[in-house]
PDB file of C-alpha atoms in Angstrom:
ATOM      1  CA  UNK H 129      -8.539  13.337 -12.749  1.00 68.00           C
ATOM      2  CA  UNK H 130      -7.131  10.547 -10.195  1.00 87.00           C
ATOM      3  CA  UNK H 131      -6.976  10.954  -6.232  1.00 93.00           C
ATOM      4  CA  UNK H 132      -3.314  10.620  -6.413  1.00 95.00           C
ATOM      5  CA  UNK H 133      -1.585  11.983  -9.060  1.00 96.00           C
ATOM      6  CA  UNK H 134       2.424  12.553  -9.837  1.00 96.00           C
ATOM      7  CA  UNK H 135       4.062  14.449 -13.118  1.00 96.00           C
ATOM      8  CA  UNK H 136       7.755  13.793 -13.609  1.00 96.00           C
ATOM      9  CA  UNK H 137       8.602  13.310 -10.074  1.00 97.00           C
ATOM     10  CA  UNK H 138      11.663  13.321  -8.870  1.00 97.00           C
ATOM     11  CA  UNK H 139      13.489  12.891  -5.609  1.00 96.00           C
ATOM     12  CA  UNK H 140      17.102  12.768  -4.668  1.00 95.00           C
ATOM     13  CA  UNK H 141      18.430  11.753  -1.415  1.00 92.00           C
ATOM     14  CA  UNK H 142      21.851  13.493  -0.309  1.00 87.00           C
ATOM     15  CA  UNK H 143      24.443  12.393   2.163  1.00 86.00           C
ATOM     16  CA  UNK H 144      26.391  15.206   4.065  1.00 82.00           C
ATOM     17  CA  UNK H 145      29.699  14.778   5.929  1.00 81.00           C
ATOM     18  CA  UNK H 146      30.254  16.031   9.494  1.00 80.00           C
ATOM     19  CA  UNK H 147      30.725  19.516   8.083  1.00 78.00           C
ATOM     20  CA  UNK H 148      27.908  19.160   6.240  1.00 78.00           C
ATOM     21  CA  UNK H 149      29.386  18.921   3.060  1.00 79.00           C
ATOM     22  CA  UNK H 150      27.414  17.223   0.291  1.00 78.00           C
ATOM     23  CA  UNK H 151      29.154  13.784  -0.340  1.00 82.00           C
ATOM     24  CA  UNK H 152      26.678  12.151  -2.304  1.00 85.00           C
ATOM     25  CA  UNK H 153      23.229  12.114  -4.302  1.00 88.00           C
ATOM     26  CA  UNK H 154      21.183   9.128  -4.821  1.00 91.00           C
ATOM     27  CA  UNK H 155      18.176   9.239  -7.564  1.00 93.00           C
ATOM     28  CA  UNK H 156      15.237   7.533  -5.292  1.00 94.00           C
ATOM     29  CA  UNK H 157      12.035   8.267  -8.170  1.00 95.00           C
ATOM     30  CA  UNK H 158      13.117   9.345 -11.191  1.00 95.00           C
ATOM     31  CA  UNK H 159      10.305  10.897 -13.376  1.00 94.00           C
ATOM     32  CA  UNK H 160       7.393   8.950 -12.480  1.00 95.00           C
ATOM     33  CA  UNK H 161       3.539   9.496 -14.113  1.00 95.00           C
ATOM     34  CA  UNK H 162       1.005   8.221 -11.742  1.00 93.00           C
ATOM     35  CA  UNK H 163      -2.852   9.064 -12.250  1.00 95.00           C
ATOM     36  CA  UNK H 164      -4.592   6.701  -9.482  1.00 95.00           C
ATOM     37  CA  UNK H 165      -8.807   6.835  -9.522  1.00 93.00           C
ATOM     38  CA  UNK H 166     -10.944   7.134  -6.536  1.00 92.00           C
ATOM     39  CA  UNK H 167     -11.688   3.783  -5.199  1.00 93.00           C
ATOM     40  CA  UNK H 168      -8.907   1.702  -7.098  1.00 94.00           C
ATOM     41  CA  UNK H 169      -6.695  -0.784  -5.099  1.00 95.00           C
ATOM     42  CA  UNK H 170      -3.509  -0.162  -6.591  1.00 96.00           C
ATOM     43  CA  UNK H 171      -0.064  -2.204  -5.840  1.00 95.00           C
ATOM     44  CA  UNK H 172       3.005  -1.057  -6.291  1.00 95.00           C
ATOM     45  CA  UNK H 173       5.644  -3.743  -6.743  1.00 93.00           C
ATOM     46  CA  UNK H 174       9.734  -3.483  -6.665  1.00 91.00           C
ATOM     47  CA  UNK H 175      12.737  -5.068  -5.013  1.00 89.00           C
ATOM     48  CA  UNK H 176      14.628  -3.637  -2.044  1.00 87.00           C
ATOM     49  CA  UNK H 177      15.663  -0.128  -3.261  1.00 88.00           C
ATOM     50  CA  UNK H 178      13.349   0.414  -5.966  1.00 92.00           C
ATOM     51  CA  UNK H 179      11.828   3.531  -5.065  1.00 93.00           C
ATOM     52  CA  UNK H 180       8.513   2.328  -3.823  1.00 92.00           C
ATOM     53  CA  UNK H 181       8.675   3.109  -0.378  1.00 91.00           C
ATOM     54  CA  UNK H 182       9.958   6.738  -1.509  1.00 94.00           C
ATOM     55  CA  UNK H 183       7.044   6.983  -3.830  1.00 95.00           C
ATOM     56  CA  UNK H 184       4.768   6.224  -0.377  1.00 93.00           C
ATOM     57  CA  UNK H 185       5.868   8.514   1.871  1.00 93.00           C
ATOM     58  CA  UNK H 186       4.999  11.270  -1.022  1.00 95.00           C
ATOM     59  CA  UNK H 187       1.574  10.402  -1.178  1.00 94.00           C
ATOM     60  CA  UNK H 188       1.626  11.635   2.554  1.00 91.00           C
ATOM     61  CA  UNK H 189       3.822  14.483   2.184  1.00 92.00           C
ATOM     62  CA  UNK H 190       6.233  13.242   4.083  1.00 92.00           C
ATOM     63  CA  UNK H 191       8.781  13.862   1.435  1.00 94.00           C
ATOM     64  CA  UNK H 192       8.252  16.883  -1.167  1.00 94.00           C
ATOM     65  CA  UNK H 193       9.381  16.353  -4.990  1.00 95.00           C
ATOM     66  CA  UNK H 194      12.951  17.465  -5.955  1.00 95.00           C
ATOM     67  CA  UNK H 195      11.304  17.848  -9.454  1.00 95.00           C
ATOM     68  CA  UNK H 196       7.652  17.465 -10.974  1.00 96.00           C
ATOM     69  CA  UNK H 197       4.622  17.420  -8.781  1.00 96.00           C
ATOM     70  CA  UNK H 198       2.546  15.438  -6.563  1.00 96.00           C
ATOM     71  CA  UNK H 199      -1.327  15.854  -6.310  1.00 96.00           C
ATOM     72  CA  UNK H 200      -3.731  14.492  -3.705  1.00 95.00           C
ATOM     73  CA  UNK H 201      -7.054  15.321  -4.372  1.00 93.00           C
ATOM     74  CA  UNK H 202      -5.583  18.180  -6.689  1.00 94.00           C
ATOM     75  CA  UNK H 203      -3.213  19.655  -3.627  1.00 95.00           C
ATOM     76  CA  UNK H 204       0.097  19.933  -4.541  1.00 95.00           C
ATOM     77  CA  UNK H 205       2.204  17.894  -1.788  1.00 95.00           C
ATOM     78  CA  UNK H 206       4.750  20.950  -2.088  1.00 94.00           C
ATOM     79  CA  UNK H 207       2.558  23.449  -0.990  1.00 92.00           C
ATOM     80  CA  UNK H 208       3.340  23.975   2.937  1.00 87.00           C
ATOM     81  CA  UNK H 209      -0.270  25.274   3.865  1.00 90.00           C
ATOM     82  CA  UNK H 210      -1.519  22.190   2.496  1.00 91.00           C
ATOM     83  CA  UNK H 211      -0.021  19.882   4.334  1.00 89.00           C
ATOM     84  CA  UNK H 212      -2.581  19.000   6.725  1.00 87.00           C
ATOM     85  CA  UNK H 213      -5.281  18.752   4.614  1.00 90.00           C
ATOM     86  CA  UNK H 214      -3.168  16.182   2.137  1.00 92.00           C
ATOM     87  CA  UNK H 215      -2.498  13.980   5.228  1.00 88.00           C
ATOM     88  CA  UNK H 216      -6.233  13.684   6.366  1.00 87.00           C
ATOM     89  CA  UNK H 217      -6.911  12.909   2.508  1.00 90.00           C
ATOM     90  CA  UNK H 218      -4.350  10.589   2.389  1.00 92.00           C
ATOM     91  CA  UNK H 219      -4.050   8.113   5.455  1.00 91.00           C
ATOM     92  CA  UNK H 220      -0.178   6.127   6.202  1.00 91.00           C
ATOM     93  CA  UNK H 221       0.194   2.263   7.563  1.00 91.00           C
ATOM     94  CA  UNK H 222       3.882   1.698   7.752  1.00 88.00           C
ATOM     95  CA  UNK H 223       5.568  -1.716   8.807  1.00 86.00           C
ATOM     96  CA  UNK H 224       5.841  -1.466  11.901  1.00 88.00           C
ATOM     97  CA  UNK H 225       2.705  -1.150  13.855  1.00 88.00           C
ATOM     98  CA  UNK H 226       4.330  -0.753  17.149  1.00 89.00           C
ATOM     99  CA  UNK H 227       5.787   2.708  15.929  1.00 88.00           C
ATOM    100  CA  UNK H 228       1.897   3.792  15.111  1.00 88.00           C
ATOM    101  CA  UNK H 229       0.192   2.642  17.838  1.00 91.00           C
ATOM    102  CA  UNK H 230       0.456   4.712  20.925  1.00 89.00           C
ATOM    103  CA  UNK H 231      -2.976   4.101  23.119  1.00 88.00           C
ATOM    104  CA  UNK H 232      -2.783   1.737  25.750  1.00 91.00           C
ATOM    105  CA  UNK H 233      -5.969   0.624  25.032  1.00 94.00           C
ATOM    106  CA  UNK H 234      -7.056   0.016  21.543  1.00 95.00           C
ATOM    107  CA  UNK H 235     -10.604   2.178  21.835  1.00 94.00           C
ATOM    108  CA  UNK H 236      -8.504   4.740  22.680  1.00 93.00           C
ATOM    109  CA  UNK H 237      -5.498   4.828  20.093  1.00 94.00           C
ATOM    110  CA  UNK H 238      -8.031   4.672  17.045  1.00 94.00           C
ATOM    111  CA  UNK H 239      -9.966   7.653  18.692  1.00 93.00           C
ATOM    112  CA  UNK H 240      -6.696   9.611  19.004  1.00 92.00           C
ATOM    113  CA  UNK H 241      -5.934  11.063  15.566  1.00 90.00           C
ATOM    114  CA  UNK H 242      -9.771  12.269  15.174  1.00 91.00           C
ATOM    115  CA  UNK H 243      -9.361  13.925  18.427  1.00 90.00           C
ATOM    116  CA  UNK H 244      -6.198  15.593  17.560  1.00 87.00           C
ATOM    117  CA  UNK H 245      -8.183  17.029  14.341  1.00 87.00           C
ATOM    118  CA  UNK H 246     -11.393  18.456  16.818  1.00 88.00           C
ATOM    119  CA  UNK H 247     -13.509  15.970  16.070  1.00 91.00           C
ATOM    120  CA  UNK H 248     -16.724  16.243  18.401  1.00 92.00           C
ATOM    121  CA  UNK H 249     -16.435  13.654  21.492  1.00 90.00           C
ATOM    122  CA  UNK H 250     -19.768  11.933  19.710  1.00 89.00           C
ATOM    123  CA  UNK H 251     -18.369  11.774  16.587  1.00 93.00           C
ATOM    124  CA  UNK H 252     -15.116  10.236  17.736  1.00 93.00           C
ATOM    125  CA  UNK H 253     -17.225   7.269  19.877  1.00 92.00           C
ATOM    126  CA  UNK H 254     -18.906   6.791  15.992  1.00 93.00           C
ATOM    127  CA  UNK H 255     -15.452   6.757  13.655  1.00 92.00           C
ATOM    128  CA  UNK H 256     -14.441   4.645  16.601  1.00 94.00           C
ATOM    129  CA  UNK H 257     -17.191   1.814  16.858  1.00 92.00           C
ATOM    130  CA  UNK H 258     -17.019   2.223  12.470  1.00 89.00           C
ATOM    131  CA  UNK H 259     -13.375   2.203  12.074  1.00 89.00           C
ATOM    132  CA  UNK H 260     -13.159  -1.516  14.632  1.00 91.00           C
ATOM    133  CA  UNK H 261     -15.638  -3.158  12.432  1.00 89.00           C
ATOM    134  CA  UNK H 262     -14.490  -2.236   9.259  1.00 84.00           C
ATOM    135  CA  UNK H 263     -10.619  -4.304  10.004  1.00 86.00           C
ATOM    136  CA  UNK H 264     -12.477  -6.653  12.414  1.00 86.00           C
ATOM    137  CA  UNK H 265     -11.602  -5.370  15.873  1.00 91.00           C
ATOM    138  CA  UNK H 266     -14.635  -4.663  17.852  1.00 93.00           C
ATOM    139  CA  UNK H 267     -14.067  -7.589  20.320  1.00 94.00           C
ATOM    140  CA  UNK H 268     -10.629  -5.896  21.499  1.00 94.00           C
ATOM    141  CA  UNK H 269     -11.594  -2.200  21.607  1.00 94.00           C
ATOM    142  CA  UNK H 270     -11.121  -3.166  25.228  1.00 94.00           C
ATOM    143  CA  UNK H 271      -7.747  -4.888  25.084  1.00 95.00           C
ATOM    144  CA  UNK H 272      -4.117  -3.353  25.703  1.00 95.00           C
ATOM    145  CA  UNK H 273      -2.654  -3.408  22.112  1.00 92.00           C
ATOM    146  CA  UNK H 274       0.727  -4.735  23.891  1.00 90.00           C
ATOM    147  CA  UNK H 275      -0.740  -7.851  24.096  1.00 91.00           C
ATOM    148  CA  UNK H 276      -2.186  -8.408  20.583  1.00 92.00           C
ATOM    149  CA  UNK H 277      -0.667 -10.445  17.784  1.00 89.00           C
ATOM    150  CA  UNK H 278       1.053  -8.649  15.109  1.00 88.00           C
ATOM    151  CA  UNK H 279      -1.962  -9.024  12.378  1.00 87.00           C
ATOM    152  CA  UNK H 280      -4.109  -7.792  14.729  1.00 91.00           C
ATOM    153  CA  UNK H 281      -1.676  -4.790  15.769  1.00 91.00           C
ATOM    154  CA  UNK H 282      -2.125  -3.868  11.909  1.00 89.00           C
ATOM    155  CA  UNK H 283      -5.407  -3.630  11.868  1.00 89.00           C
ATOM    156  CA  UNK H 284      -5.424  -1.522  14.696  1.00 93.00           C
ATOM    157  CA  UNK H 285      -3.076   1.022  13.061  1.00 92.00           C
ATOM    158  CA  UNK H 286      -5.570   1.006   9.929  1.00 90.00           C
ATOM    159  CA  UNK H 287      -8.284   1.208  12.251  1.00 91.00           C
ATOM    160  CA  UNK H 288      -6.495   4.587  13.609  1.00 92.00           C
ATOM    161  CA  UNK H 289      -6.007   5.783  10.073  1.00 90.00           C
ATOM    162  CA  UNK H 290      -9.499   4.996   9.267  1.00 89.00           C
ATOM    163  CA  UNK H 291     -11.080   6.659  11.943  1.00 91.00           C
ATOM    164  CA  UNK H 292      -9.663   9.836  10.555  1.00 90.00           C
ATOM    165  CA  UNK H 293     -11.930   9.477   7.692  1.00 88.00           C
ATOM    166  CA  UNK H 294      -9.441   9.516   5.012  1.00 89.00           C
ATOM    167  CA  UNK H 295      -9.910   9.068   0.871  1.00 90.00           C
ATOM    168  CA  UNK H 296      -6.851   7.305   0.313  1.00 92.00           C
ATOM    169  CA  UNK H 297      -4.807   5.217   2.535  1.00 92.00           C
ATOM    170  CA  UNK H 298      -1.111   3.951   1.793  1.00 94.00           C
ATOM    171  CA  UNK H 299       0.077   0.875   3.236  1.00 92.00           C
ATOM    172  CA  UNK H 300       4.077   0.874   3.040  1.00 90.00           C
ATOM    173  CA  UNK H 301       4.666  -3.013   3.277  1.00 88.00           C
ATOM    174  CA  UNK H 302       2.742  -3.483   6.068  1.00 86.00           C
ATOM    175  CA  UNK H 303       2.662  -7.404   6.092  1.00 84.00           C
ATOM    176  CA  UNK H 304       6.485  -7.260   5.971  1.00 81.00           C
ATOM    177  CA  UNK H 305       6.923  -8.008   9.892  1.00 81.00           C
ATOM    178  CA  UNK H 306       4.270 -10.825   9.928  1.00 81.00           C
ATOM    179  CA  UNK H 307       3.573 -14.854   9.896  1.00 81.00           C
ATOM    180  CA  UNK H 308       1.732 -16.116   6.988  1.00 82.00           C
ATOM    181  CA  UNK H 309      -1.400 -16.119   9.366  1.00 81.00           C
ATOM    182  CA  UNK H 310      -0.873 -12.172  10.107  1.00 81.00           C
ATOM    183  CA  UNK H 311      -0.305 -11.078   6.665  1.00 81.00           C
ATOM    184  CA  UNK H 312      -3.928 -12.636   5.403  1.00 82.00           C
ATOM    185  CA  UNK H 313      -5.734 -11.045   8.700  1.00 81.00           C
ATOM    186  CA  UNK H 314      -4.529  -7.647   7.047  1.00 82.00           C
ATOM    187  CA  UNK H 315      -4.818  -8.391   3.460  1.00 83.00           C
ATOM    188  CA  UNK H 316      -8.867  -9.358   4.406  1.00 84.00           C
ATOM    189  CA  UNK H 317      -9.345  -6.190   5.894  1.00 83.00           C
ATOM    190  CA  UNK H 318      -7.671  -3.814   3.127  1.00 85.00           C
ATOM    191  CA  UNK H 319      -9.564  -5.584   0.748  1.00 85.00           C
ATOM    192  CA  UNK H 320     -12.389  -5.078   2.850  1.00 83.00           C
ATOM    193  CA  UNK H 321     -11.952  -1.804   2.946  1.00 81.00           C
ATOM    194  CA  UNK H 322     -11.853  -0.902  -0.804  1.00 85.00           C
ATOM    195  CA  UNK H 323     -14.456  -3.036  -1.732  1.00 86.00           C
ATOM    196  CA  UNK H 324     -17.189  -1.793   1.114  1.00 82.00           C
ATOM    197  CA  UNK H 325     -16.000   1.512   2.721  1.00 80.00           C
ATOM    198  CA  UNK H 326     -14.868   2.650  -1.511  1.00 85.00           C
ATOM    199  CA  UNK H 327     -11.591   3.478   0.254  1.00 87.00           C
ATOM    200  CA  UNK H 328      -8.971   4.232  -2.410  1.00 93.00           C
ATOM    201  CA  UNK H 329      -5.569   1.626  -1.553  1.00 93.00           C
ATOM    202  CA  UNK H 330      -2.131   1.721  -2.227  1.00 94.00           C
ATOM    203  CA  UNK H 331      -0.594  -1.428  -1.044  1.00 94.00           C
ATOM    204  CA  UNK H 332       3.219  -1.108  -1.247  1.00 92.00           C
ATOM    205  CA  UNK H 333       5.010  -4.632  -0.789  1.00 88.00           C
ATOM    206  CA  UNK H 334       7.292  -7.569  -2.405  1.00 82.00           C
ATOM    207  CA  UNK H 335       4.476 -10.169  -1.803  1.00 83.00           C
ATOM    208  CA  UNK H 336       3.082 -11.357  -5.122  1.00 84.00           C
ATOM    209  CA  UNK H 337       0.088 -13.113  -4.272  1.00 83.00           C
ATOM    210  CA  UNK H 338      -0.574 -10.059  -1.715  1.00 86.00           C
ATOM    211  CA  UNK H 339      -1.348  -8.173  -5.215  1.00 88.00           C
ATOM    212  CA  UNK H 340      -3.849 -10.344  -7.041  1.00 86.00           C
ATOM    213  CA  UNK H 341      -6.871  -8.811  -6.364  1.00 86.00           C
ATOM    214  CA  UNK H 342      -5.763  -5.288  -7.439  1.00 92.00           C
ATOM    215  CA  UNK H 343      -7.550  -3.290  -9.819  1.00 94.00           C
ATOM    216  CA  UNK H 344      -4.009  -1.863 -11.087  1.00 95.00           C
ATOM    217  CA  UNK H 345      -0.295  -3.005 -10.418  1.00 95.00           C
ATOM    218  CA  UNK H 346       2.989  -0.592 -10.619  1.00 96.00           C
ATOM    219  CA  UNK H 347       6.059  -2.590 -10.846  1.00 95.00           C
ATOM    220  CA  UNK H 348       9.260  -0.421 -10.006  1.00 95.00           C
ATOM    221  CA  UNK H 349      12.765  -0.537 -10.705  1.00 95.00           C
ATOM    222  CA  UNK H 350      15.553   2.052 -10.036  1.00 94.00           C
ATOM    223  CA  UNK H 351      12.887   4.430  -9.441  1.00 95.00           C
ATOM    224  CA  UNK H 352      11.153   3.756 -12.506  1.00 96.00           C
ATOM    225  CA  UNK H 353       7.824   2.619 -13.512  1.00 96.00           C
ATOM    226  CA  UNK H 354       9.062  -0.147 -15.595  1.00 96.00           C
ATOM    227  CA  UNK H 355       5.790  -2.469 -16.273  1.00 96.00           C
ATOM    228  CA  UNK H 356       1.845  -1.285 -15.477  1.00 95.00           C
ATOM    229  CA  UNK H 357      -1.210  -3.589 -15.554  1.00 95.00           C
ATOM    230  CA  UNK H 358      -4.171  -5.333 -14.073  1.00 94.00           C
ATOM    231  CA  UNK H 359      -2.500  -8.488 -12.103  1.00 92.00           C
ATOM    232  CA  UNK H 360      -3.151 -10.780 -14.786  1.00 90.00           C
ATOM    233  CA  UNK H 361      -1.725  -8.509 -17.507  1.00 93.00           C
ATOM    234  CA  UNK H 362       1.759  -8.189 -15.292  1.00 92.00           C
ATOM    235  CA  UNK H 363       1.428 -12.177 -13.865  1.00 89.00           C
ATOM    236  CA  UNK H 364       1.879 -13.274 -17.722  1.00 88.00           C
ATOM    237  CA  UNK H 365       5.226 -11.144 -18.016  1.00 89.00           C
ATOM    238  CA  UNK H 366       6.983 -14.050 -15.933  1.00 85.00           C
ATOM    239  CA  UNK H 367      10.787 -13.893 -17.387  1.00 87.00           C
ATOM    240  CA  UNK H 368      10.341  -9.740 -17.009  1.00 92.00           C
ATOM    241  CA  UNK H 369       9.156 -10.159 -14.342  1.00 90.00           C
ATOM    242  CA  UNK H 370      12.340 -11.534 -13.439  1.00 88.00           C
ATOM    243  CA  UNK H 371      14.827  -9.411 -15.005  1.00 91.00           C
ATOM    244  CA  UNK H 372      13.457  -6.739 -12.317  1.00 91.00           C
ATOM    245  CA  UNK H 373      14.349  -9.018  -9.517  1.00 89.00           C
ATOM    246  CA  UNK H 374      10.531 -10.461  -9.072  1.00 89.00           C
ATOM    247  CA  UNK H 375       8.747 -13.410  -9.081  1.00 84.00           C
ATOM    248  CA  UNK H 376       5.446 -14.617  -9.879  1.00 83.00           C
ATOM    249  CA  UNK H 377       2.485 -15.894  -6.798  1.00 83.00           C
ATOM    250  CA  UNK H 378       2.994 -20.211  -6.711  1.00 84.00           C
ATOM    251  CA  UNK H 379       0.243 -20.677  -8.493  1.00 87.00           C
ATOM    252  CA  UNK H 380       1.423 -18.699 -11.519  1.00 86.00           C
ATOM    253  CA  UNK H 381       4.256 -19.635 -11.562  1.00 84.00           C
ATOM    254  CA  UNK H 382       3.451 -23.602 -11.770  1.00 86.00           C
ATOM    255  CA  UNK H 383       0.477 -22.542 -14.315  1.00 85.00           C
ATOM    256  CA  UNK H 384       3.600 -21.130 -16.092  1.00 84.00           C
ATOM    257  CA  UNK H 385       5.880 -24.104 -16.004  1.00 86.00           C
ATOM    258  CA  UNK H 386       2.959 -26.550 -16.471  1.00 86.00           C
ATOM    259  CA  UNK H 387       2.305 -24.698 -19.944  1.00 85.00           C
ATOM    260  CA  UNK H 388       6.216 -24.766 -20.845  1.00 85.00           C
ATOM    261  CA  UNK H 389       6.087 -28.565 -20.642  1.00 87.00           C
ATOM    262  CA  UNK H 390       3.217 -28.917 -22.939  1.00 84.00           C
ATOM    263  CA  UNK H 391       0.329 -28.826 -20.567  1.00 86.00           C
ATOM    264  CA  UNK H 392      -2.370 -26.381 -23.109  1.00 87.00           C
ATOM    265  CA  UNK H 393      -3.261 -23.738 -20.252  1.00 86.00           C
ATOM    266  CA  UNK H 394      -3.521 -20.168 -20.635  1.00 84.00           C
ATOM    267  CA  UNK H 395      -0.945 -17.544 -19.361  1.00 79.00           C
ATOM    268  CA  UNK H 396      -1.565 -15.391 -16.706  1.00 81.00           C
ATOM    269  CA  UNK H 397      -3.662 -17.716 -14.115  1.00 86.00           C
ATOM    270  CA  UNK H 398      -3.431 -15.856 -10.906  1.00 86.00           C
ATOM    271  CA  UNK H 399      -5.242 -18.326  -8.634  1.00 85.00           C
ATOM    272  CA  UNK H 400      -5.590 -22.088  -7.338  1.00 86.00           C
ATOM    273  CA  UNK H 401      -9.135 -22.198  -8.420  1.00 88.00           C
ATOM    274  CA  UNK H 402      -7.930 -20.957 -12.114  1.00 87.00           C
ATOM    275  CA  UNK H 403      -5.528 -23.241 -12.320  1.00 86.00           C
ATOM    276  CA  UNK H 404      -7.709 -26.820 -11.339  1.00 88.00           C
ATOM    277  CA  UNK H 405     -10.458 -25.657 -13.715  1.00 88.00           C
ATOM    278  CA  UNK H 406      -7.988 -24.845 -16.456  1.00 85.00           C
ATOM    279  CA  UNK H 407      -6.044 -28.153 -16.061  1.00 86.00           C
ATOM    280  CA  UNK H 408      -9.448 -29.934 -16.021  1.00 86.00           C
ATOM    281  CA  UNK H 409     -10.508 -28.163 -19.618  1.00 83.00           C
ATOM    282  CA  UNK H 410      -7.174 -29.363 -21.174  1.00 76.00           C
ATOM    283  CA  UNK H 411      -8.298 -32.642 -20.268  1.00 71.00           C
TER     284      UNK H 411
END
């Protein structure tokens, strides 16, 4: 059995009026099957509206199923007494880092959330110091966080979730507010993270190449899982790709083209590196 894992889930939205009078209902997931393994990095992929954010702030209990279930680490997300437990299993970056960081001092805002649980003084000082040089941080656990860049403000806020010692962590688009330069600062330290700490990762975003080196991709449609894979798998699904409203990373996408205009090169090339060393074999 996965970390994370849904059955049929289902989750409506409703809009009241001022007399709170249900106006509408709005299908965010509808029936979704979702068995994600300890240690994976999974993406999940979609367009604006798609469901994937909804699907994220499940994983953290932050919504509870209208239908079907939601495990983490076999707890059902529905059950009240288990909601702390599910969110110290299961860790939440969202977009914004401002709205996550509250310390005014970066030692101190990763050390708050394993205080909050009781965490002994010692122990904080350790998940601190181990938390800072897992994303990269250790030279600004002295800094005000006000005065970082935005990359680095996002590796604080996974630095925070990480000192809580969680098994999963879910990052709801959390490049989506950055420069080029910011989004790669993150993406090193997520992958970082899953490939030495073993942390489990859910990246949600709309970034293509942010999505390569997953071990599994979701892509999402109307709250759907319409299309499930390993990168390369998806990557060579270009024209469904998009007829969901998605595109391809650059590189695919040319490898694509290149191969459409009679160039022999395999589908599904997911890198610059792939791609010079397959144009050189066709040569």
């Amino acid at each position: 059995m996965g970390i994370i894992r849904a059955s049929k889930l289902g989750f409506d939205y409703h809009r009241y009026d001022g007399d709170g009078q249900e106006q509408e209902v709005t299908r965010a997931i509808d029936h979704i099957d979702l068995d994600v393994q300890e240690g994976q990095f999974v993406a999940i992929l979609g367009h604006n509206g798609s469901g994937k954010s909804t699907l994220a702030k499940h994983i953290n209990a932050l919504l509870v199923p209208t239908e079907g279930t939601l495990w983490v680490d076999n707890m059902d997300t529905s059950a009240e007494g288990e909601l702390w437990r599910i969110r110290q299993k299961a860790g939440m970056v969202f977009q914004n880092p401002d709205n996550q960081i509250i310390g005014t001092i970066v030692e101190e805002d990763v050390g708050f959330g394993p205080e909050n649980m009781g965490v002994p003084t010692e122990d904080i000082w350790k998940r601190v110091d181990d938390s800072l040089a897992a994303v990269g941080m250790v030279a600004y656990r002295a800094h005000s966080p006000n005065k970082l860049s935005g990359g680095q403000k996002q590796r604080v806020a996974i630095a925070g979730v990480m000192a809580m010692r969680p098994r999963c962590i879910v990052l709801d688009e959390p490049t989506a507010m950055l420069d080029p330069n910011g989004r790669q600062e993150v993406l090193k330290a997520v992958r970082e993270l899953n490939q030495q700490e073993k942390v489990t990762v859910i990246l949600i975003t709309h970034y293509m190449e942010e999505v390569v080196f997953a071990d599994r991709v979701y892509v999402m449609d109307q709250g759907r899982i319409v299309m499930d894979g390993t990168p390369r798998e998806i990557f060579t699904r270009v024209e469904e790709l998009k007829s969901y409203g998605l595109d391809v990373p650059q590189v695919t996408l040319l490898a694509h083209e290149l191969k459409a205009a009679g160039l022999p090169l395999p589908e599904g090339i997911l890198t610059r590196e792939e791609l010079v060393d397959a144009i050189c074999r066709s040569n």
